Each structure stands twice: as C-alpha cells, then as structure tokens.
Short mmCIF file of C-alpha atoms and ligand atoms in Angstrom, two decimals:
data_model
loop_
_atom_site.label_atom_id
_atom_site.label_comp_id
_atom_site.label_asym_id
_atom_site.label_seq_id
_atom_site.Cartn_x
_atom_site.Cartn_y
_atom_site.Cartn_z
CA MET I 275 0.00 0.00 0.00
CA ARG I 276 1.37 3.43 -0.95
CA PRO I 277 1.45 5.81 2.00
CA VAL I 278 -0.90 8.81 2.01
CA ALA I 279 0.87 11.97 3.15
CA PHE I 280 -1.14 14.62 4.96
CA LEU I 281 0.24 17.15 2.50
CA ASP I 282 2.81 17.07 -0.28
CA LEU I 283 3.65 20.60 -1.41
CA ARG I 284 5.94 19.38 -4.16
CA ARG I 285 2.96 18.39 -6.29
CA GLN I 286 1.77 21.98 -6.64
CA THR I 287 5.28 23.32 -7.13
CA GLN I 288 5.98 20.73 -9.84
CA ALA I 289 2.76 21.50 -11.71
CA LEU I 290 3.68 25.20 -11.87
CA ARG I 291 7.43 24.72 -12.20
CA PRO I 292 8.06 26.49 -15.54
CA GLU I 293 6.10 29.62 -14.51
CA LEU I 294 7.70 29.69 -11.05
CA ASP I 295 11.15 29.34 -12.61
CA SER I 296 10.47 32.24 -14.90
CA ALA I 297 9.15 34.44 -12.05
CA LEU I 298 12.32 33.65 -10.14
CA ALA I 299 14.50 34.54 -13.13
CA THR I 300 12.62 37.82 -13.69
CA THR I 301 13.03 38.77 -10.04
CA LEU I 302 16.75 38.00 -10.10
CA ASP I 303 17.14 40.23 -13.16
CA ASP I 304 14.94 43.05 -11.77
CA GLY I 305 17.36 43.80 -8.98
CA GLN I 306 14.68 44.96 -6.53
CA TYR I 307 14.28 42.31 -3.90
CA VAL I 308 12.10 43.84 -1.18
CA LEU I 309 8.75 45.59 -1.92
CA GLY I 310 8.64 47.20 -5.37
CA PRO I 311 6.51 46.52 -8.48
CA SER I 312 5.78 42.81 -7.98
CA VAL I 313 4.68 43.41 -4.38
CA GLU I 314 2.40 46.23 -5.58
CA ALA I 315 1.00 44.06 -8.39
CA PHE I 316 0.29 41.25 -5.94
CA GLU I 317 -1.32 43.64 -3.45
CA THR I 318 -3.70 44.93 -6.14
CA ALA I 319 -4.57 41.44 -7.37
CA PHE I 320 -5.13 40.05 -3.87
CA ALA I 321 -7.27 43.02 -2.78
CA ASP I 322 -9.43 42.41 -5.88
CA TYR I 323 -9.70 38.73 -5.04
CA CYS I 324 -10.91 39.55 -1.51
CA GLY I 325 -13.28 42.25 -2.76
CA VAL I 326 -11.61 45.02 -0.77
CA GLY I 327 -9.90 48.28 -1.63
CA HIS I 328 -6.45 47.66 -0.18
CA ALA I 329 -3.90 44.96 0.57
CA VAL I 330 -0.57 45.53 2.28
CA GLY I 331 2.04 42.80 1.91
CA VAL I 332 3.90 41.90 5.09
CA ALA I 333 6.40 39.28 6.22
CA SER I 334 4.03 36.71 7.78
CA GLY I 335 0.48 36.02 8.89
CA THR I 336 1.44 36.59 12.51
CA ASP I 337 2.79 40.04 11.66
CA ALA I 338 -0.34 40.72 9.61
CA ILE I 339 -2.52 40.20 12.71
CA THR I 340 -0.31 42.42 14.87
CA ILE I 341 -0.17 45.18 12.26
CA ALA I 342 -3.93 44.94 11.56
CA LEU I 343 -4.65 45.37 15.29
CA GLN I 344 -2.30 48.34 15.58
CA ALA I 345 -3.61 49.90 12.38
CA VAL I 346 -7.23 49.80 13.61
CA GLY I 347 -6.20 51.56 16.82
CA VAL I 348 -5.42 48.87 19.39
CA THR I 349 -2.85 50.28 21.83
CA PRO I 350 -0.81 48.69 24.64
CA GLY I 351 -2.96 47.56 27.56
CA ASP I 352 -6.17 47.22 25.51
CA GLU I 353 -7.96 43.89 25.84
CA VAL I 354 -8.53 41.84 22.69
CA VAL I 355 -10.94 38.89 22.66
CA LEU I 356 -9.99 35.83 20.59
CA PRO I 357 -10.99 32.15 20.52
CA ALA I 358 -9.22 29.53 22.68
CA ASN I 359 -9.52 27.04 19.81
CA THR I 360 -6.92 28.47 17.44
CA CYS I 361 -3.20 28.15 16.85
CA VAL I 362 -0.64 30.03 18.90
CA PRO I 363 0.19 32.78 16.35
CA THR I 364 -3.22 34.39 16.91
CA VAL I 365 -2.51 35.00 20.59
CA ALA I 366 1.18 35.73 19.99
CA ALA I 367 0.20 38.45 17.52
CA VAL I 368 -2.20 40.04 20.03
CA GLU I 369 0.58 40.21 22.62
CA ALA I 370 3.05 41.57 20.07
CA ALA I 371 0.67 44.52 19.66
CA GLY I 372 1.04 45.10 23.41
CA ALA I 373 -2.58 44.11 23.99
CA VAL I 374 -3.94 41.76 26.65
CA PRO I 375 -5.49 38.62 25.15
CA VAL I 376 -8.80 37.40 26.60
CA LEU I 377 -9.96 33.96 25.47
CA ALA I 378 -13.54 33.13 24.50
CA ASP I 379 -15.04 29.74 23.71
CA VAL I 380 -16.15 28.39 20.34
CA ASP I 381 -19.38 27.02 18.94
CA ASP I 382 -19.78 23.27 19.30
CA ALA I 383 -20.94 22.76 15.69
CA THR I 384 -18.71 25.10 13.64
CA TYR I 385 -15.71 25.32 16.03
CA THR I 386 -15.47 29.09 15.44
CA LEU I 387 -15.90 31.92 17.95
CA ASP I 388 -19.14 31.77 19.96
CA PRO I 389 -20.64 35.30 20.10
CA VAL I 390 -22.28 34.57 23.48
CA SER I 391 -18.92 33.67 24.99
CA VAL I 392 -17.39 36.79 23.41
CA GLU I 393 -20.03 38.98 25.02
CA GLN I 394 -19.25 37.43 28.42
CA ALA I 395 -15.56 38.20 27.93
CA LEU I 396 -16.06 41.94 27.31
CA THR I 397 -14.89 44.50 29.87
CA LYS I 398 -14.46 48.27 29.89
CA ARG I 399 -10.95 47.72 28.54
CA THR I 400 -11.95 45.57 25.52
CA ARG I 401 -10.89 47.25 22.32
CA ALA I 402 -11.14 44.58 19.61
CA ILE I 403 -12.32 41.10 18.68
CA VAL I 404 -10.18 38.78 16.55
CA ALA I 405 -12.51 36.46 14.62
CA VAL I 406 -10.55 33.43 13.41
CA HIS I 407 -12.00 31.84 10.24
CA LEU I 408 -10.93 28.42 11.44
CA TYR I 409 -10.23 25.45 9.15
CA GLY I 410 -11.44 27.46 6.12
CA GLN I 411 -14.86 28.57 7.30
CA CYS I 412 -15.77 32.13 8.24
CA ALA I 413 -16.61 32.79 11.88
CA ASN I 414 -20.22 33.74 12.63
CA ILE I 415 -19.67 37.36 11.63
CA PRO I 416 -23.15 39.01 11.80
CA PRO I 417 -23.56 38.75 15.62
CA LEU I 418 -19.87 39.58 16.15
CA ARG I 419 -20.26 42.69 14.02
CA GLU I 420 -23.32 43.66 16.05
CA LEU I 421 -21.38 43.25 19.30
CA ALA I 422 -18.55 45.34 17.86
CA GLN I 423 -20.99 48.09 16.89
CA THR I 424 -22.81 48.11 20.22
CA HIS I 425 -19.63 48.21 22.29
CA GLU I 426 -17.53 50.34 19.90
CA LEU I 427 -14.97 47.62 19.29
CA ARG I 428 -12.85 46.94 16.25
CA LEU I 429 -13.38 43.65 14.43
CA VAL I 430 -10.25 42.04 12.94
CA GLU I 431 -10.38 38.84 10.91
CA ASP I 432 -7.68 36.20 11.26
CA ALA I 433 -8.20 34.87 7.73
CA ALA I 434 -4.95 32.87 7.59
CA GLN I 435 -6.91 29.68 6.84
CA ALA I 436 -9.68 31.20 4.74
CA HIS I 437 -8.52 32.65 1.40
CA GLY I 438 -11.73 32.69 -0.65
CA ALA I 439 -14.12 31.65 2.14
CA GLU I 440 -17.42 33.53 2.04
CA ILE I 441 -20.34 34.36 4.23
CA ASP I 442 -23.53 35.59 2.52
CA GLY I 443 -21.54 36.12 -0.68
CA GLN I 444 -18.90 38.29 1.01
CA ARG I 445 -15.32 37.15 1.05
CA ALA I 446 -13.09 36.66 4.04
CA GLY I 447 -11.04 39.81 4.30
CA SER I 448 -14.00 42.10 3.64
CA LEU I 449 -15.97 41.32 6.79
CA GLY I 450 -14.38 43.46 9.49
CA ASP I 451 -12.32 46.63 9.97
CA ALA I 452 -9.19 44.83 8.76
CA ALA I 453 -8.12 41.26 8.07
CA ALA I 454 -4.89 39.29 8.24
CA PHE I 455 -3.85 36.63 5.74
CA SER I 456 -0.91 34.24 5.86
CA PHE I 457 0.78 32.83 2.77
CA TYR I 458 2.77 30.27 4.73
CA PRO I 459 3.43 27.42 2.26
CA THR I 460 0.68 25.10 3.60
CA LYS I 461 -2.16 27.65 3.38
CA ASN I 462 -4.77 27.66 0.60
CA LEU I 463 -2.61 30.27 -1.12
CA GLY I 464 0.99 29.58 -0.14
CA ALA I 465 4.27 31.29 -0.95
CA LEU I 466 7.59 29.43 -1.04
CA GLY I 467 8.59 30.88 2.27
CA ASP I 468 6.95 33.19 4.81
CA ALA I 469 4.58 35.94 3.65
CA GLY I 470 1.36 37.64 4.73
CA ALA I 471 -0.99 40.54 4.03
CA VAL I 472 -3.26 42.98 5.82
CA VAL I 473 -6.40 43.76 3.80
CA THR I 474 -9.00 46.43 4.46
CA ASN I 475 -11.56 48.69 2.85
CA ASP I 476 -10.43 51.62 4.97
CA PRO I 477 -7.73 53.71 3.23
CA GLY I 478 -6.58 55.13 6.57
CA VAL I 479 -6.05 51.65 8.01
CA ALA I 480 -4.15 50.62 4.86
CA GLU I 481 -1.92 53.67 5.10
CA GLU I 482 -1.19 52.97 8.76
CA ALA I 483 -0.38 49.32 7.95
CA ARG I 484 2.06 50.49 5.26
CA ARG I 485 3.84 52.66 7.80
CA LEU I 486 3.88 49.95 10.45
CA ARG I 487 5.51 47.39 8.16
CA SER I 488 8.45 49.72 7.54
CA TYR I 489 9.71 51.37 10.76
CA GLY I 490 6.62 53.57 11.08
CA GLU I 491 7.86 55.69 8.20
CA GLN I 492 5.58 58.21 6.57
CA GLU I 493 8.23 58.80 3.96
CA ARG I 494 11.75 57.49 3.66
CA TYR I 495 13.79 58.29 6.78
CA HIS I 496 10.92 59.95 8.62
CA SER I 497 9.21 57.73 11.20
CA VAL I 498 5.94 59.11 12.57
CA ARG I 499 5.24 56.22 14.95
CA SER I 500 7.24 53.31 16.21
CA GLY I 501 7.13 50.34 13.89
CA TRP I 502 9.52 47.64 12.81
CA ASN I 503 10.41 45.73 9.66
CA SER I 504 7.76 43.41 8.26
CA ARG I 505 8.14 43.93 4.52
CA LEU I 506 7.21 41.41 1.84
CA ASP I 507 9.93 40.04 -0.45
CA ALA I 508 9.60 40.76 -4.17
CA LEU I 509 10.32 37.09 -4.89
CA GLN I 510 7.46 35.82 -2.72
CA ALA I 511 5.10 38.35 -4.33
CA ALA I 512 6.20 37.24 -7.82
CA LEU I 513 5.58 33.58 -6.94
CA LEU I 514 2.22 34.42 -5.33
CA LEU I 515 1.21 36.26 -8.51
CA ILE I 516 1.73 33.01 -10.43
CA LYS I 517 -0.36 31.04 -7.94
CA LEU I 518 -3.25 33.46 -7.28
CA PRO I 519 -5.04 32.78 -10.62
CA HIS I 520 -5.27 29.10 -9.59
CA LEU I 521 -6.71 29.73 -6.12
CA GLU I 522 -10.35 29.39 -7.18
CA GLU I 523 -9.81 26.07 -8.97
CA TRP I 524 -7.85 24.82 -5.93
CA ASN I 525 -10.61 25.89 -3.54
CA GLU I 526 -13.22 24.18 -5.75
CA ARG I 527 -11.13 21.01 -5.75
CA ARG I 528 -10.92 21.19 -1.93
CA ARG I 529 -14.71 21.49 -1.79
CA ARG I 530 -15.18 18.51 -4.12
CA LEU I 531 -12.80 16.39 -2.03
CA ALA I 532 -14.68 17.41 1.13
CA SER I 533 -17.97 16.38 -0.37
CA ARG I 534 -16.46 13.06 -1.48
CA TYR I 535 -15.29 12.40 2.10
CA ALA I 536 -18.78 13.29 3.34
CA ASP I 537 -20.34 10.73 0.95
CA LEU I 538 -17.87 7.99 1.78
CA LEU I 539 -17.96 8.52 5.57
CA ALA I 540 -21.73 8.97 5.88
CA GLU I 541 -22.23 5.56 7.51
CA THR I 542 -19.57 5.96 10.19
CA ASP I 543 -20.08 7.57 13.59
CA ILE I 544 -17.40 10.14 12.84
CA ALA I 545 -18.79 13.70 13.01
CA LEU I 546 -18.15 15.48 9.70
CA PRO I 547 -17.47 19.21 9.26
CA LEU I 548 -20.56 21.39 9.13
CA GLU I 549 -20.79 24.09 6.47
CA ALA I 550 -22.97 26.69 8.19
CA ALA I 551 -25.89 28.25 6.28
CA GLY I 552 -24.77 31.02 3.91
CA ASN I 553 -21.11 29.96 4.16
CA ARG I 554 -18.61 28.91 1.55
CA HIS I 555 -16.15 26.68 3.38
CA VAL I 556 -12.78 26.38 1.62
CA TYR I 557 -11.53 23.42 3.67
CA HIS I 558 -8.05 24.57 4.56
CA LEU I 559 -8.35 21.55 6.84
CA TYR I 560 -10.88 18.72 6.78
CA VAL I 561 -11.49 18.33 10.49
CA VAL I 562 -13.67 15.48 11.74
CA ARG I 563 -14.52 14.53 15.28
CA ALA I 564 -14.50 11.16 17.00
CA GLY I 565 -14.57 9.92 20.59
CA ALA I 566 -11.78 7.40 19.97
CA ARG I 567 -9.61 9.97 18.18
CA ASP I 568 -6.17 8.74 19.24
CA GLU I 569 -7.07 5.20 18.30
CA LEU I 570 -8.19 6.35 14.81
CA VAL I 571 -4.98 8.34 14.28
CA SER I 572 -2.80 5.38 15.19
CA ARG I 573 -4.83 2.87 13.11
CA LEU I 574 -4.58 5.21 10.10
CA LYS I 575 -0.86 5.50 10.73
CA GLY I 576 -0.63 1.71 10.75
CA GLN I 577 -2.04 1.80 7.21
CA GLY I 578 0.46 4.46 6.13
CA ILE I 579 -2.08 7.29 6.27
CA GLN I 580 -1.09 10.50 8.00
CA ALA I 581 -3.79 12.30 10.00
CA LEU I 582 -2.96 15.29 12.20
CA VAL I 583 -4.61 17.09 15.10
CA HIS I 584 -5.52 20.78 14.85
CA TYR I 585 -5.09 21.53 17.66
CA PRO I 586 -3.99 19.16 20.40
CA ARG I 587 -4.48 21.78 23.12
CA PRO I 588 -6.43 25.01 23.50
CA ILE I 589 -4.37 28.18 23.94
CA HIS I 590 -4.69 28.24 27.74
CA ARG I 591 -3.29 24.69 28.02
CA HIS I 592 0.06 25.75 26.55
CA GLU I 593 2.58 26.32 29.28
CA ALA I 594 3.20 29.83 27.96
CA TYR I 595 -0.48 30.81 28.19
CA ARG I 596 -1.74 29.14 31.39
CA ARG I 597 -2.33 32.63 32.75
CA LEU I 598 -5.18 33.05 30.23
CA GLU I 599 -7.19 30.21 31.83
CA ARG I 600 -10.95 30.70 32.16
CA SER I 601 -13.99 28.52 31.62
CA LEU I 602 -13.66 27.26 28.02
CA PRO I 603 -15.26 23.80 28.06
CA ILE I 604 -15.96 23.36 24.35
CA SER I 605 -12.45 24.29 23.24
CA GLU I 606 -11.08 21.88 25.84
CA ARG I 607 -13.26 18.97 24.70
CA LEU I 608 -12.62 19.58 20.99
CA CYS I 609 -8.89 19.18 21.41
CA ASP I 610 -9.40 15.58 22.51
CA GLU I 611 -11.77 14.69 19.67
CA VAL I 612 -10.69 16.42 16.46
CA LEU I 613 -8.55 14.97 13.72
CA SER I 614 -7.65 16.35 10.31
CA LEU I 615 -7.75 14.01 7.32
CA PRO I 616 -5.53 14.48 4.26
CA LEU I 617 -7.16 17.08 1.97
CA TYR I 618 -5.34 19.40 -0.43
CA PRO I 619 -5.96 20.21 -4.09
CA GLU I 620 -3.38 17.74 -5.41
CA LEU I 621 -4.59 14.83 -3.22
CA ARG I 622 -5.52 12.02 -5.59
CA ASP I 623 -9.01 10.52 -5.62
CA GLY I 624 -7.50 7.12 -4.87
CA GLU I 625 -5.70 8.47 -1.80
CA LEU I 626 -8.91 9.93 -0.42
CA GLU I 627 -10.79 6.71 -1.13
CA ARG I 628 -8.18 4.60 0.63
CA THR I 629 -8.33 6.92 3.67
CA ALA I 630 -12.13 6.62 3.74
CA ASP I 631 -11.94 2.81 3.35
CA VAL I 632 -9.67 2.50 6.35
CA LEU I 633 -12.00 4.71 8.44
CA ASN I 634 -15.04 2.74 7.32
CA ALA I 635 -13.41 -0.46 8.46
CA LEU I 636 -12.69 1.07 11.89
CA ALA I 637 -15.52 3.36 12.85
C1 PLP W 788 -0.95 30.10 9.87
C2 PLP W 788 -1.80 30.86 10.81
C3 PLP W 788 -1.35 32.05 11.40
C4 PLP W 788 0.07 32.55 11.29
O1 PLP W 788 0.55 32.75 10.02
P1 PLP W 788 2.15 32.72 9.78
O2 PLP W 788 2.25 33.16 8.35
O3 PLP W 788 2.60 31.32 10.00
O4 PLP W 788 2.76 33.68 10.71
C5 PLP W 788 -2.23 32.76 12.20
N1 PLP W 788 -3.47 32.33 12.43
C6 PLP W 788 -3.93 31.18 11.89
C7 PLP W 788 -5.34 30.77 12.18
C8 PLP W 788 -3.11 30.40 11.08
O5 PLP W 788 -3.58 29.25 10.56
#
C-alpha cells in the first residue's frame, strides 16, 4: 500500500514549475528584492480577489494580525478577545501589539468563535475582537459585528486559513475593519517561504499598515510612529502572482474532495465538518470529530495514512499561556476529539478513497 501523506507541497510546485522558474528569473534580473513593483502588483490582485480596496504585503500572517490590530487603533494595555480554539500565532500576535489577550469559547458545531462567549468576555478595557475563520470557514460574523458596533470595538479577521471563504456572498477579508492573511506554504494560497498581508476597505487603516511594516515611516527616513520591519519580499510576491489565478480552482477542488469524504464517511459515527448556512467553506483543513480519536490516528498510521490534530491543546493549556485560563469547556473537549484528514488540491481521488476505506473499516 502506498502511503498517504497529509500534505505534499511538491505536487503543486511541480505543476507550476516552468512559470515559477520564470518568475524567479525575472526577479533576479529586476534587482529589486524587497517591496517594489511585484509586491504592488500582488497587493492589487489580492485586494481584488478579496473584494476590498487595499492589501498591504507583510512578512508573515502573525505580523499581519499584529499590524492589523495596531492599524485599527489597538494600543498597549487594551484587551482583545480571541478564541481559545486556534493556533498560537493568533494570541502571539495580540501580545506583540502590546494588547492583553482574553480567550472566548467556540461554537460546538462550527468550532469558530461563539458570540455569546465573546459577550461574556467583554470588559471596559476591551478594544477589539479577533474572529478566526478556522479550518477554512468564516466565523459567525453578523452577531460579532453587532457586538462590535454596540460596544464600539474593532473587528479584525484572522483569515490565515480562509482565502476565498465567504459568508452571505462576502469574502473573508471584507468582513471586518481589517483582516490578516498568511501565505505560509501550507495555506490555501501559499508562498515558497513566509509571507502575509493585511487587507481592508479603509484607506486610513491601509496607510497605517504600510507605515507599520516599515519602521513607522511616513516617507523614507521619517518615522511618525514606532514600527519595525515586516516587509514582503519581491520574490514571494512574484511567486504568489503566479499562484493566485489558480486559487479558485484549488478551492473548488478542496470542496469537491470534502464532499467526497462526506459521501464515503456517511455511515460511520465520525462527526463530519458542518458548512454553516450562507457559508462557503474552503476546507483549509478537513477536520472530523471522533470519541476514539487517538485510536483512529494510530490505526490510520498503521495503514500508512497520516492524520494530524488541529489543535492538540487550547491556547490556555500551553505552558506559555496558562495565565489566560478561564472557563472554556468546548475548546477543551474539541482538542481531545478532532482529527484532520488528508485534503489538499493535489490529493488524488484514490488516496482519499483509501483513507475513507480505512476509516469505514474502523468506525
Ligand atoms: C498560519 C496561521 C497564522 C500565522 O501565520 P504565519 O504566516 O505562519 O505567521 C495565524 N493564524 C492562523 C489561524 C493560522 O492558521
């Protein structure tokens, strides 16, 4: 039996190899290696894709969250509410902005931020909510937006897993005051190294993000606020420009693979991902839920199939973040039950079918 890898990035790189090679060659010849025309061209194309006015290329998704928070007006000491069921960069980015993270719980069906739990986490010091579009599905934005309006909070999207996800026909990136994307190689749109972007419809926020990514400079050698260096490489932008036109076909392929899993696993007692009403899920991860999770992971492994866990612990169960402990029962339970099955655009039908066969024999 051939093994089934959770993800093999070489397949995508190989398929686009001639175009990537030529983008690399052009960049080498251009002689401008940080920011510049290819970064600007990518920013325009990606803003269009998201249906927003502005994109600002930065060095990573983590930086994009920090810069988005600072650009919408979060200042040191402000509280920022975020879900406990996310990966560490979300909370690390909040702290990098000097803000105090406050964890909220997630919804038991969609695994994204629960607006009721968010409301309970608000205090006089709350300044912003970070809505994480987890696993490729938008968080439940309408009630979060309402909370933000009522309490005069800023709403920032962590869209690192949700390039192309939609809610009521609106794309991730266009749903709050600003949004952060990551182009880490494994994401739905991945660079060949680290990269990220802040996107927004607000020209003032975009301008602030541009300053923040480059020492707080308003113009060269004149810093108007303290910033640091989080610029996007010209090479990564040039490679992303080659990949962006394929993103829709890749997302559609992810959705077809997800629906194939759903058909093949319908008779098992594994809980399948729920696509909430009005949502377009882009399946960055295909996350199922099972009581005997660890057993399933090791039986799959025995058959050469790699399943992973996103995430094995909620934020407050990391040693570094124990101080953020509060009552977060759903996030805590999820971590013991979720597993992610192989799903990426270049996964072969036969690989998915073999994975489903093994699960059918077990569960
Ligand atoms: C990947 C990811 C990030 C961080 O992006 P980097 O580019 O790795 O810094 C932040 N939030 C979520 C939800 C992610 O999946």
